[in-house]
XYZ file of C-alpha atoms in Angstrom:
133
model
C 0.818 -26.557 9.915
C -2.225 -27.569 8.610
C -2.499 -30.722 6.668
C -4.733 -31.474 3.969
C -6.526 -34.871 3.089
C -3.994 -35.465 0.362
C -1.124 -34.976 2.554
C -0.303 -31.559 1.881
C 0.794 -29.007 4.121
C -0.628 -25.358 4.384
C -3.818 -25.607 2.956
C -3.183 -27.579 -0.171
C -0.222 -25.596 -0.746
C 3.256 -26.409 -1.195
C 7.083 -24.969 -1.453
C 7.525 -21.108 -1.230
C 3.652 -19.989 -0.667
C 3.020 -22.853 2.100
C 5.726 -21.098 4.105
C 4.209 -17.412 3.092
C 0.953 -18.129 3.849
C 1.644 -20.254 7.068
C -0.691 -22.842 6.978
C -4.447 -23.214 7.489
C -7.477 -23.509 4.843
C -7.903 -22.203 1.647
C -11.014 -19.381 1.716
C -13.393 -18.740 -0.889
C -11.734 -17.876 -4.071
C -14.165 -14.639 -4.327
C -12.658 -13.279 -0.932
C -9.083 -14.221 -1.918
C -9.519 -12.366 -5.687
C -11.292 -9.026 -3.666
C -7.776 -9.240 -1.395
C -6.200 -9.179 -4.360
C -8.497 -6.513 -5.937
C -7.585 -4.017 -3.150
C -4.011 -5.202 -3.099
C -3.860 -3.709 -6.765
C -5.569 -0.288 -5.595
C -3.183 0.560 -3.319
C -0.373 -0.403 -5.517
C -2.123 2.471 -8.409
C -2.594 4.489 -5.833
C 1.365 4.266 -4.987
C 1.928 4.751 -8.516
C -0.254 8.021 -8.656
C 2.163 9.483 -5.253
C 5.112 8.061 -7.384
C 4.211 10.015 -10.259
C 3.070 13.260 -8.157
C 6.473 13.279 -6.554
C 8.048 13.126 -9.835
C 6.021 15.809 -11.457
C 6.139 18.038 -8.773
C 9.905 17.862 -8.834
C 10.414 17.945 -12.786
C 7.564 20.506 -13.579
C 7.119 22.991 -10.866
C 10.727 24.816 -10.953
C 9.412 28.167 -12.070
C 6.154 28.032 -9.470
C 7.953 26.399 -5.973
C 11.191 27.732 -4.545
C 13.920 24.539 -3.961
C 12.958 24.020 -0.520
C 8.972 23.857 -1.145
C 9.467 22.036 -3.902
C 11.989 18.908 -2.806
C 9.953 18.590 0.421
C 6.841 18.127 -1.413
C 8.030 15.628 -3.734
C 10.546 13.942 -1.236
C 6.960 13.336 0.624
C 5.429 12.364 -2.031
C 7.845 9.747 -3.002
C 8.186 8.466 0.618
C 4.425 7.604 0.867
C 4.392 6.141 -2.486
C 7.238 3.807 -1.016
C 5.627 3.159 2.118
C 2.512 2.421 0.273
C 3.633 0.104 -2.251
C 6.083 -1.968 0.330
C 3.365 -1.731 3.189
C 0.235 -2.830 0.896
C 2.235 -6.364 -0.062
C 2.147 -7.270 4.017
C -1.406 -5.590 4.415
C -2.426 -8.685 1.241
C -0.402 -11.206 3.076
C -1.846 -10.751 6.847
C -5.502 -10.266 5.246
C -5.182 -13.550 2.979
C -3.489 -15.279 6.554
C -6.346 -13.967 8.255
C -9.135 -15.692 6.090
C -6.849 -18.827 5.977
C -6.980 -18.951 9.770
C -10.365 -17.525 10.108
C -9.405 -14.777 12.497
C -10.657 -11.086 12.721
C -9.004 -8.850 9.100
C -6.154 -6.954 10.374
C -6.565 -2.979 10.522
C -4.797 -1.562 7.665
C -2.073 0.639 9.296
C -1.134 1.912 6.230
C -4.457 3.871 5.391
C -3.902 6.309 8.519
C -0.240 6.712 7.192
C -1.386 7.340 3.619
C -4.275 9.832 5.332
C -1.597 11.761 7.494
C 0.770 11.945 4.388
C -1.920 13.415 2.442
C -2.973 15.748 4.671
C 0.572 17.364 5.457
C 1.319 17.874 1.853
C -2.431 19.104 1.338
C -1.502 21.422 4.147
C 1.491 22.660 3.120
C 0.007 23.613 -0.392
C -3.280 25.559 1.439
C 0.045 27.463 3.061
C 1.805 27.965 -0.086
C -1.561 29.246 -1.610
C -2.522 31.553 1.186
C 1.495 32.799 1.504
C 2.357 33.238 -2.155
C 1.780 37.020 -3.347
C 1.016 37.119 -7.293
């Protein structure tokens, strides 16, 4: 681990964090707060699939059949779990990456979130075109 000039280990930091964050040297504090920034988007943007799922399931009885409507909000709930659990280690390897000064990480959970999107967009486009009112 990196030791600081007062003796400290991981960048300055100590206990819990200093074994998080592995080491190295603090960045900027502006770079660190815009990690934090987009940590914070995707966690409304797992709220937002969190509260989709929900709707979808509480509210659209009398519009989806049972099947149509579980699988849509089952999805919906799944990438609103994915996102929220996968955008904590997305923060933590970006923060580890300015700390070390390596290349950012891609964020794996952006084509996830993408593909997610687009099946249940797809599957309402086929609901739309299929339904007969």
């Amino acid at each position: 681990m990196a030791v600081d000039s007062d003796g400290a280990e991981g960048g300055g930091r100590t206990g819990y964090s200093a074994k998080l964050l592995q080491g190295g040297s603090e960045p900027d504090p502006r770079f660190t707060l815009a990690n934090e920034r987009t940590f914070l988007a995707w966690i409304r943007t797992a709220l937002a699939l969190l509260a989709g799922g929900v709707a979808v399931e509480a509210f659209m009885g009398n519009l989806f059949g049972p099947e149509l409507r579980k699988t849509t909000a089952v999805l919906l709930l799944l990438l609103a779990l994915m996102l929220s659990g996968g955008s904590f280690f997305r923060w933590l390897n970006v923060e580890r990456s300015m700390r070390h000064k390596t290349p950012l990480p891609l964020p794996w959970i952006a084509p996830v979130l993408a593909a997610g999107g687009a099946l249940v967009a797809g599957m309402m486009v086929a609901f739309v075109l299929v339904r007969q009112g």
